[in-house]
Amino acid sequence: MESNKVNVIIVGAGITGLCTGLALAKAGHQVTVVERDTPPPEGGPDEAFFGWNRRGAAQFRHPHAFLAVMSNLLQESFPDLIDDFFAAGARKVSFESMLPPDLKSRYRPDPEDEKLWIMMCRRATMETVFRRYAERAAGIEIRSNVNVTGLITEQSADLTTVTGITLKQRGGESEQLLADIVVDAGGRNSKLRDRLRDTGATIESEVDDAEIIYYTRHYKLLPGVEEPERDPAEPSTGDLGFIKFGVFPGDGGHFAVIVCIHREETELLEAIRDSETYDRICRSIPGLNRWVAEDKAEATTGSFGFSDIHAAWHHYVTDKKPVALNYFAVGDAAVRTNPLYGRGCSTGIIHAHVLANVLDEIASPHERALVFDQRTEEELRPIFQASLADDKKAIKRARAMMADDTTTPRPRGVRNRLQSLFGNAMREAIRKDVHVLRGAMRTFNLMEKPGEFMKDWRVIARTLRFIGRGDGGSRVNGPSRGEILSLIARNSHEDVTRERDIAQV
């Protein structure tokens, strides 16, 4: 209904903020996006990556990907935006291109496979394309270099209603900006939540520590070098128990490598801060060496880390009572999972569309708050819980390996042994059966609730065929923890010797 069209302020012009702005403007709302950082610089992807100071986006130079759920939502809603991404060098990774050679030779396309695609490019490219598209879109105004200093609220009995924000333009005067709706898209470190608490609101939070730190380094393929072919024997992503690793192909021959380590692996973490040691460790892992060998690529950045990794769920409705009316938090400002799983952008756009639908369907501020909270639970809670479960398994395995440097701890008890046996069979089936892989990819790409594909009897039947027929690829080709630590110690000794020799010259 036309009466449901409102003026909206969105705080934060990151990916979730811009997705929310585009979704709301498309629905006919008038949107103002305020952002503390500067706009992207003039020029192409390299200028954005190397020259844009995005202080407000903690993961700006860490790898990103748009999972299929996000890619398809954008394709359906803004097909010309997808064209802009491809024009900027983004790549479409199809389901068929993800198949290992032995499966590709037996592959028969299914109609749903067309939707199982991922978009990959550097986040700087993603944000630049999004930003320039939003700047051209009808119904959106973007204000940069703006610090939000507070919320404007009205109190009625024990209920807070948000009516706008106070802000200060860099180099300018303080001002008030009024709106019907205020949206917090400020990400994991959003300050708007604290501004809401300043009004007396109590926001309960679920927080779980993933106990990891990950490091990233960016590279570019050397002239004339092609990307390595996919090789299941030497995968470019994997888990050695004490190290997780992955390659993220980007735009224009650029790619990133991440290495993820438990926060208590102090010797490893100390070593990997050094860019040369980072490369040595990566080159000791066959699946990474195929990308970062000296004759394959050159580094374009040093190694840099990302820590304080928590899953978090902030509650804006408690006991069916909204914390505030006309205030909505979306994306990481409300719900975030371990970024290692690459779900943040995708859950952000899901959340943005949940909000757009609620505003379109419901006029009552109180009912809007309740229904938005309910649909957030329905859409994001299964993803959140699955991510937490993966975190717990990874923590258990990493701690066990630090204790005795073994591989995955042997399961105890009949139930745990059976679960382990079936888990290995499932991983083996994913590697060797297209139908099972297709189901797993639907879950991975958030095209269905986590694990939904396991309700397919054909998946169960095909998985059972692999019981006892392998370890499911759980043993990734790579060095042991002891071998990596020896490599670090050897390199450290060589560095000390070299420095001593130089000092004596």
Coordinates of C-alpha atoms in Angstrom, one line a residue:
M1 CA 0.0 0.0 0.0
E2 CA 1.2 3.5 -0.8
S3 CA 0.7 4.5 2.9
N4 CA 3.5 2.0 3.8
K5 CA 6.1 4.0 1.8
V6 CA 8.5 5.7 4.3
N7 CA 11.6 7.8 4.6
V8 CA 14.5 5.6 5.7
I9 CA 18.0 6.4 7.1
I10 CA 20.6 3.6 6.7
V11 CA 23.8 4.0 8.7
G12 CA 26.6 2.3 6.8
A13 CA 27.3 2.1 3.1
G14 CA 29.0 -1.3 3.1
I15 CA 27.6 -4.2 1.1
T16 CA 24.7 -4.9 3.5
G17 CA 23.8 -1.2 3.8
L18 CA 23.8 -0.8 0.0
C19 CA 21.8 -4.0 -0.5
T20 CA 19.3 -2.7 2.0
G21 CA 19.2 0.7 0.3
L22 CA 18.6 -0.8 -3.1
A23 CA 15.9 -3.2 -1.9
L24 CA 14.0 -0.4 -0.1
A25 CA 14.4 2.1 -2.9
K26 CA 13.1 -0.5 -5.4
A27 CA 10.1 -0.9 -3.2
G28 CA 9.4 2.8 -3.4
H29 CA 10.8 4.1 -0.1
Q30 CA 13.0 7.2 0.1
V31 CA 16.4 6.2 1.3
T32 CA 19.4 8.2 2.8
V33 CA 22.6 6.3 3.4
V34 CA 25.1 7.9 5.7
E35 CA 28.7 6.6 5.7
R36 CA 31.7 7.7 7.8
D37 CA 34.3 6.9 5.1
T38 CA 35.1 8.6 1.9
P39 CA 33.6 7.4 -1.4
P40 CA 35.7 5.0 -3.6
P41 CA 38.5 6.8 -5.6
E42 CA 38.2 7.4 -9.3
G43 CA 39.5 4.7 -11.5
G44 CA 39.2 0.9 -11.7
P45 CA 39.5 -2.0 -9.3
D46 CA 43.2 -1.6 -8.5
E47 CA 42.7 2.0 -7.5
A48 CA 39.9 1.0 -5.2
F49 CA 41.9 -1.9 -3.7
F50 CA 45.1 -0.1 -3.1
G51 CA 43.9 3.4 -2.6
W52 CA 40.6 3.4 -0.8
N53 CA 40.8 3.9 3.0
R54 CA 37.9 1.9 4.3
R55 CA 38.3 2.2 8.0
G56 CA 34.7 1.3 8.6
A57 CA 35.0 -2.1 7.0
A58 CA 37.3 -4.3 9.1
Q59 CA 37.4 -7.1 6.4
F60 CA 37.8 -4.8 3.4
R61 CA 41.0 -6.4 2.1
H62 CA 40.1 -9.9 3.2
P63 CA 38.6 -12.4 0.7
H64 CA 34.9 -12.3 -0.2
A65 CA 32.5 -14.1 -2.4
F66 CA 28.8 -13.8 -3.3
L67 CA 27.2 -17.2 -2.7
A68 CA 24.5 -18.4 -5.0
V69 CA 21.6 -17.1 -2.8
M70 CA 23.0 -13.6 -3.1
S71 CA 24.0 -13.9 -6.8
N72 CA 20.6 -15.0 -7.8
L73 CA 18.8 -12.3 -5.7
L74 CA 20.9 -9.7 -7.4
Q75 CA 20.3 -11.3 -10.8
E76 CA 16.6 -11.3 -10.3
S77 CA 16.3 -7.8 -8.8
F78 CA 19.1 -5.9 -10.5
P79 CA 20.3 -7.6 -13.6
D80 CA 22.1 -4.5 -14.8
L81 CA 24.1 -4.5 -11.6
I82 CA 25.3 -8.0 -12.4
D83 CA 26.4 -6.7 -15.8
D84 CA 28.4 -3.9 -14.0
F85 CA 30.1 -6.6 -11.8
F86 CA 31.2 -8.6 -14.9
A87 CA 32.3 -5.4 -16.6
A88 CA 34.6 -4.7 -13.6
G89 CA 36.2 -8.1 -13.9
A90 CA 34.1 -10.2 -11.5
R91 CA 33.9 -13.8 -12.4
K92 CA 31.0 -16.3 -12.5
V93 CA 32.0 -19.6 -11.0
S94 CA 29.4 -22.1 -12.2
F95 CA 28.5 -25.5 -10.7
E96 CA 30.0 -27.3 -13.6
S97 CA 33.3 -25.5 -13.3
M98 CA 33.5 -26.6 -9.6
L99 CA 33.4 -30.3 -10.6
P100 CA 36.7 -32.3 -10.3
P101 CA 37.8 -33.8 -13.6
D102 CA 36.5 -37.3 -12.9
L103 CA 33.0 -36.0 -12.1
K104 CA 33.0 -33.5 -15.0
S105 CA 33.4 -36.4 -17.5
R106 CA 30.2 -38.0 -16.2
Y107 CA 28.3 -34.8 -15.6
R108 CA 24.7 -34.5 -16.8
P109 CA 23.3 -31.0 -16.3
D110 CA 20.2 -30.4 -14.1
P111 CA 18.0 -27.3 -14.6
E112 CA 18.7 -26.2 -11.0
D113 CA 22.5 -26.1 -11.7
E114 CA 22.1 -22.8 -13.5
K115 CA 21.4 -21.2 -10.1
L116 CA 24.3 -22.8 -8.3
W117 CA 26.9 -20.2 -9.2
I118 CA 29.2 -17.9 -7.1
M119 CA 30.5 -14.5 -8.0
M120 CA 34.0 -13.8 -7.0
C121 CA 36.1 -10.6 -7.0
R122 CA 38.0 -8.5 -4.5
R123 CA 35.8 -6.8 -2.0
A124 CA 37.1 -3.4 -3.1
T125 CA 35.7 -4.2 -6.5
M126 CA 32.4 -5.4 -5.0
E127 CA 31.9 -2.2 -3.0
T128 CA 32.9 0.1 -5.8
V129 CA 30.5 -1.4 -8.2
F130 CA 27.7 -1.4 -5.6
R131 CA 28.4 2.1 -4.6
R132 CA 28.4 3.6 -8.1
Y133 CA 25.3 1.7 -9.0
A134 CA 23.5 2.9 -5.9
E135 CA 24.6 6.5 -6.6
R136 CA 22.7 6.3 -9.9
A137 CA 19.6 4.6 -8.5
A138 CA 16.4 6.5 -8.0
G139 CA 15.3 7.1 -4.5
I140 CA 18.8 6.8 -2.8
E141 CA 21.0 9.6 -1.5
I142 CA 24.4 8.7 -0.1
R143 CA 26.2 11.1 2.2
S144 CA 29.9 10.3 2.9
N145 CA 32.3 11.6 5.6
V146 CA 29.5 11.6 8.2
N147 CA 29.9 10.6 11.8
V148 CA 26.6 9.5 13.5
T149 CA 26.7 11.0 17.1
G150 CA 23.4 9.8 18.4
L151 CA 19.8 8.7 18.0
I152 CA 16.8 11.0 18.2
T153 CA 14.1 9.3 20.1
E154 CA 10.6 9.8 21.7
Q155 CA 9.6 8.2 24.9
S156 CA 6.0 7.0 25.5
A157 CA 5.4 5.1 28.8
D158 CA 8.2 2.5 28.7
L159 CA 8.5 2.4 24.9
T160 CA 11.2 4.1 22.8
T161 CA 10.5 5.3 19.3
V162 CA 13.5 6.2 17.1
T163 CA 12.8 9.2 14.9
G164 CA 16.2 10.1 13.4
I165 CA 19.9 10.5 14.0
T166 CA 22.2 13.3 15.0
L167 CA 25.3 13.6 12.8
K168 CA 28.3 15.6 12.1
Q169 CA 29.7 16.1 8.6
R170 CA 33.4 16.1 8.6
G171 CA 34.5 19.7 8.7
G172 CA 30.9 20.8 9.1
E173 CA 28.3 21.5 11.8
S174 CA 26.3 19.1 13.8
E175 CA 22.8 18.5 12.5
Q176 CA 19.7 16.4 12.9
L177 CA 18.3 14.1 10.3
L178 CA 14.7 12.8 10.8
A179 CA 13.2 9.7 9.3
D180 CA 10.4 7.2 9.7
I181 CA 12.8 4.3 9.9
V182 CA 16.4 4.1 11.0
V183 CA 18.4 1.0 9.9
D184 CA 21.7 0.0 11.5
A185 CA 24.0 -1.5 8.8
G186 CA 27.2 -0.6 10.6
G187 CA 28.6 -4.1 10.6
R188 CA 30.2 -6.1 13.4
N189 CA 31.6 -3.0 15.1
S190 CA 28.5 -0.8 14.8
K191 CA 28.4 2.1 17.2
L192 CA 24.7 2.6 16.7
R193 CA 23.9 -0.3 19.0
D194 CA 25.7 1.7 21.8
R195 CA 23.8 4.8 20.9
L196 CA 20.6 2.9 21.3
R197 CA 21.8 1.6 24.7
D198 CA 22.5 5.3 25.6
T199 CA 18.7 5.8 25.5
G200 CA 18.2 3.2 28.2
A201 CA 17.6 0.2 25.9
T202 CA 18.7 -3.3 27.0
I203 CA 20.0 -5.4 24.1
E204 CA 20.7 -9.0 25.0
S205 CA 23.4 -10.8 23.0
E206 CA 24.5 -14.4 22.3
V207 CA 28.2 -14.4 21.7
D208 CA 30.5 -17.4 20.9
D209 CA 34.2 -17.2 20.3
A210 CA 35.5 -19.1 17.3
E211 CA 39.0 -19.2 18.8
I212 CA 40.7 -18.5 15.5
I213 CA 42.8 -15.8 13.9
Y214 CA 43.2 -15.8 10.1
Y215 CA 45.8 -14.1 7.9
T216 CA 45.5 -13.0 4.3
R217 CA 47.9 -12.2 1.6
H218 CA 47.1 -11.1 -1.9
Y219 CA 48.9 -12.1 -5.1
K220 CA 48.7 -11.7 -8.8
L221 CA 49.4 -14.3 -11.4
L222 CA 52.6 -13.6 -13.4
P223 CA 52.2 -12.6 -17.1
G224 CA 51.3 -15.7 -19.2
V225 CA 50.5 -17.9 -16.2
E226 CA 47.0 -19.5 -16.1
E227 CA 45.1 -20.5 -13.0
P228 CA 45.8 -24.0 -11.9
E229 CA 43.3 -26.7 -12.9
R230 CA 41.2 -28.1 -10.1
D231 CA 43.0 -31.1 -8.6
P232 CA 41.2 -33.1 -5.9
A233 CA 44.5 -34.6 -4.8
E234 CA 45.9 -31.2 -4.1
P235 CA 42.9 -29.0 -3.2
S236 CA 43.2 -25.2 -3.0
T237 CA 41.1 -25.2 0.1
G238 CA 41.4 -27.6 3.0
D239 CA 41.7 -28.3 6.7
L240 CA 44.9 -29.8 8.1
G241 CA 43.4 -29.7 11.6
F242 CA 45.9 -27.1 12.9
I243 CA 45.6 -24.9 9.8
K244 CA 42.7 -24.2 7.5
F245 CA 43.6 -22.7 4.1
G246 CA 42.0 -21.4 1.0
V247 CA 42.5 -19.6 -2.3
F248 CA 40.0 -17.0 -3.4
P249 CA 40.3 -16.1 -7.1
G250 CA 39.5 -12.5 -7.8
D251 CA 39.4 -10.1 -10.7
G252 CA 42.1 -9.3 -13.2
G253 CA 44.4 -12.2 -12.3
H254 CA 44.4 -11.3 -8.6
F255 CA 43.7 -13.8 -5.9
A256 CA 44.0 -14.1 -2.1
V257 CA 45.2 -16.8 0.2
I258 CA 43.9 -17.2 3.7
V259 CA 45.5 -19.2 6.5
C260 CA 43.4 -19.8 9.6
I261 CA 45.0 -20.8 12.9
H262 CA 43.7 -21.4 16.4
R263 CA 44.5 -18.4 18.6
E264 CA 46.6 -20.5 21.0
E265 CA 49.0 -21.6 18.3
T266 CA 51.4 -18.8 19.4
E267 CA 54.5 -20.0 17.5
L268 CA 52.6 -20.4 14.2
L269 CA 50.8 -17.0 14.7
E270 CA 54.1 -15.2 15.5
A271 CA 55.8 -16.7 12.4
I272 CA 53.0 -16.1 9.9
R273 CA 52.9 -12.4 10.6
D274 CA 56.1 -12.3 8.6
S275 CA 55.3 -12.2 4.8
E276 CA 58.2 -14.4 3.8
T277 CA 57.4 -17.0 6.3
Y278 CA 53.8 -16.8 5.2
D279 CA 54.9 -17.7 1.7
R280 CA 57.1 -20.6 2.9
I281 CA 54.3 -22.1 4.8
C282 CA 51.9 -21.7 1.9
R283 CA 54.5 -23.3 -0.5
S284 CA 54.8 -26.3 1.9
I285 CA 51.1 -27.1 1.2
P286 CA 50.8 -28.7 -2.2
G287 CA 47.3 -27.2 -3.0
L288 CA 48.6 -23.7 -2.3
N289 CA 52.0 -24.1 -3.9
R290 CA 50.3 -24.6 -7.2
W291 CA 49.2 -21.0 -6.9
V292 CA 51.9 -19.2 -5.0
A293 CA 55.1 -20.8 -6.3
E294 CA 57.7 -18.2 -7.3
D295 CA 57.2 -19.0 -11.0
K296 CA 53.4 -18.7 -10.7
A297 CA 52.6 -15.4 -8.9
E298 CA 53.9 -12.4 -7.1
A299 CA 52.6 -10.9 -3.8
T300 CA 50.8 -7.6 -4.0
T301 CA 50.4 -7.1 -0.2
G302 CA 52.1 -8.3 2.9
S303 CA 50.3 -10.8 5.2
F304 CA 47.8 -9.2 7.5
G305 CA 45.5 -10.7 10.2
F306 CA 41.9 -10.6 11.4
S307 CA 41.1 -11.5 15.0
D308 CA 38.3 -11.1 17.6
I309 CA 36.2 -13.6 15.6
H310 CA 32.9 -14.3 17.3
A311 CA 29.5 -15.5 16.2
A312 CA 27.0 -13.0 17.6
W313 CA 23.2 -12.6 17.7
H314 CA 21.9 -9.3 19.1
H315 CA 18.3 -9.3 20.2
Y316 CA 16.1 -6.3 19.6
V317 CA 12.9 -8.0 20.8
T318 CA 12.8 -9.5 24.3
D319 CA 9.8 -11.4 25.6
K320 CA 7.8 -10.1 22.6
K321 CA 8.6 -6.6 23.5
P322 CA 10.7 -4.5 21.0
V323 CA 13.7 -2.7 22.4
A324 CA 12.7 0.3 20.2
L325 CA 10.3 1.0 17.4
N326 CA 11.2 2.1 13.9
Y327 CA 14.8 0.9 14.5
F328 CA 16.1 -2.2 12.6
A329 CA 19.6 -3.8 12.6
V330 CA 20.6 -5.8 9.6
G331 CA 23.5 -8.0 8.6
D332 CA 26.4 -8.2 10.9
A333 CA 25.0 -5.4 13.1
A334 CA 22.3 -8.0 14.1
V335 CA 23.6 -11.5 13.3
R336 CA 27.1 -12.5 12.3
T337 CA 28.8 -15.9 11.9
N338 CA 32.4 -16.9 11.5
P339 CA 33.6 -15.0 8.4
L340 CA 35.7 -18.1 7.5
Y341 CA 32.5 -19.6 6.0
G342 CA 31.9 -16.7 3.6
R343 CA 28.3 -16.3 4.6
G344 CA 28.2 -12.7 5.8
C345 CA 27.4 -10.9 2.5
S346 CA 24.7 -13.4 1.7
T347 CA 23.0 -13.4 5.0
G348 CA 23.2 -9.6 4.8
I349 CA 21.2 -9.5 1.6
I350 CA 18.7 -12.1 2.9
H351 CA 18.2 -9.9 5.9
A352 CA 17.8 -6.8 3.7
H353 CA 15.0 -8.4 1.7
V354 CA 13.3 -9.6 4.9
L355 CA 13.2 -6.0 6.1
A356 CA 11.9 -4.7 2.7
N357 CA 9.1 -7.3 2.7
V358 CA 8.1 -6.4 6.3
L359 CA 8.0 -2.7 5.6
D360 CA 6.0 -3.3 2.5
E361 CA 3.4 -5.6 4.1
I362 CA 2.9 -4.0 7.6
A363 CA 2.2 -0.5 8.6
S364 CA 2.1 -0.8 12.4
P365 CA 5.6 0.0 14.0
H366 CA 5.0 -2.5 16.8
E367 CA 4.0 -5.3 14.5
R368 CA 6.8 -4.6 12.1
A369 CA 9.3 -5.0 14.9
L370 CA 7.8 -8.4 16.0
V371 CA 7.4 -9.8 12.5
F372 CA 10.9 -8.7 11.5
D373 CA 12.3 -10.4 14.6
Q374 CA 10.3 -13.6 13.9
R375 CA 11.4 -13.8 10.2
T376 CA 15.0 -13.1 11.1
E377 CA 14.8 -16.2 13.4
E378 CA 13.2 -18.2 10.6
E379 CA 15.7 -17.2 7.9
L380 CA 19.0 -16.8 9.8
R381 CA 18.8 -19.0 12.9
P382 CA 19.4 -22.3 11.0
I383 CA 22.5 -20.8 9.3
F384 CA 23.7 -19.3 12.6
Q385 CA 23.4 -22.7 14.4
A386 CA 25.1 -24.6 11.6
S387 CA 28.0 -22.2 11.8
L388 CA 28.3 -22.6 15.5
A389 CA 28.3 -26.3 15.2
D390 CA 31.2 -26.1 12.6
D391 CA 33.1 -23.8 15.0
K392 CA 32.8 -26.2 17.9
K393 CA 34.0 -29.1 15.8
A394 CA 37.0 -27.1 14.5
I395 CA 37.9 -26.0 18.0
K396 CA 37.8 -29.5 19.3
R397 CA 40.1 -30.8 16.5
A398 CA 42.6 -27.9 16.8
R399 CA 42.9 -28.3 20.6
A400 CA 43.4 -32.1 20.2
M401 CA 46.2 -31.5 17.7
M402 CA 47.9 -28.9 19.9
A403 CA 47.8 -31.5 22.7
D404 CA 49.4 -34.4 20.9
D405 CA 49.9 -33.5 17.2
T406 CA 47.6 -36.2 16.0
T407 CA 45.0 -36.1 13.3
T408 CA 41.3 -35.9 14.1
P409 CA 40.6 -37.5 17.5
R410 CA 39.2 -41.0 17.3
P411 CA 35.5 -40.9 18.2
R412 CA 34.4 -42.6 21.4
G413 CA 31.2 -44.5 21.9
V414 CA 29.1 -46.4 19.4
R415 CA 27.0 -43.4 18.4
N416 CA 30.0 -41.2 17.8
R417 CA 31.7 -43.9 15.8
L418 CA 28.6 -44.4 13.6
Q419 CA 28.3 -40.6 13.1
S420 CA 32.0 -40.5 12.1
L421 CA 31.6 -43.4 9.7
F422 CA 28.6 -41.8 8.1
G423 CA 30.3 -38.4 8.0
N424 CA 33.3 -39.9 6.2
A425 CA 30.9 -41.6 3.7
M426 CA 29.1 -38.3 3.1
R427 CA 32.4 -36.5 2.4
E428 CA 33.4 -39.3 0.0
A429 CA 30.1 -39.2 -1.7
I430 CA 30.4 -35.4 -2.2
R431 CA 33.7 -35.9 -3.9
K432 CA 32.5 -38.8 -6.1
D433 CA 28.7 -38.4 -6.8
V434 CA 27.3 -35.4 -8.7
H435 CA 23.8 -35.7 -7.1
V436 CA 25.2 -35.6 -3.6
L437 CA 27.6 -32.8 -4.4
R438 CA 24.7 -30.8 -5.9
G439 CA 22.8 -31.1 -2.7
A440 CA 25.8 -30.2 -0.6
M441 CA 26.3 -27.1 -2.8
R442 CA 22.7 -26.0 -2.3
T443 CA 23.4 -26.0 1.4
F444 CA 26.8 -24.3 1.1
N445 CA 25.3 -21.6 -1.1
L446 CA 22.3 -21.0 1.3
M447 CA 19.8 -22.0 -1.3
E448 CA 18.1 -24.1 1.3
K449 CA 18.4 -24.5 5.1
P450 CA 21.6 -26.2 6.2
G451 CA 21.4 -29.9 5.8
E452 CA 18.1 -29.9 4.0
F453 CA 19.5 -32.0 1.1
M454 CA 20.0 -34.9 3.6
K455 CA 16.2 -35.4 3.5
D456 CA 16.5 -36.6 -0.1
W457 CA 16.4 -40.4 0.0
R458 CA 18.6 -40.6 -3.0
V459 CA 21.4 -38.7 -1.2
I460 CA 21.1 -41.1 1.7
A461 CA 21.2 -44.2 -0.5
R462 CA 24.1 -42.9 -2.5
T463 CA 26.0 -42.0 0.6
L464 CA 25.6 -45.4 2.2
R465 CA 27.4 -46.9 -0.8
F466 CA 30.5 -45.2 0.4
I467 CA 30.5 -46.5 4.0
G468 CA 34.0 -47.8 4.7
R469 CA 35.3 -46.9 1.3
G470 CA 37.6 -44.0 2.3
D471 CA 38.2 -41.3 4.8
G472 CA 36.0 -38.8 2.9
G473 CA 39.1 -36.7 2.0
S474 CA 39.5 -35.8 5.7
R475 CA 43.2 -36.3 5.3
V476 CA 44.2 -33.3 3.1
N477 CA 47.5 -33.5 1.4
G478 CA 49.9 -31.3 3.3
P479 CA 52.5 -31.2 6.0
S480 CA 51.9 -32.2 9.6
R481 CA 51.9 -29.7 12.5
G482 CA 55.3 -30.9 13.5
E483 CA 56.7 -30.4 10.0
I484 CA 55.4 -26.9 9.9
L485 CA 56.9 -26.0 13.2
S486 CA 60.2 -27.5 12.1
L487 CA 60.0 -25.4 9.0
I488 CA 59.5 -22.3 11.1
A489 CA 62.3 -23.1 13.4
R490 CA 64.7 -23.8 10.5
N491 CA 63.8 -20.6 8.8
S492 CA 64.2 -18.7 12.0
H493 CA 67.7 -20.2 12.5
E494 CA 68.7 -19.3 9.0
D495 CA 67.5 -15.7 9.5
V496 CA 69.5 -15.4 12.7
T497 CA 72.6 -16.8 10.9
R498 CA 72.2 -14.5 8.0
E499 CA 71.8 -11.4 10.2
R500 CA 75.0 -12.4 12.2
D501 CA 77.0 -12.9 9.0
I502 CA 75.8 -9.5 7.7
A503 CA 76.8 -7.9 11.0
Q504 CA 80.3 -9.3 10.8
V505 CA 80.9 -8.0 7.3

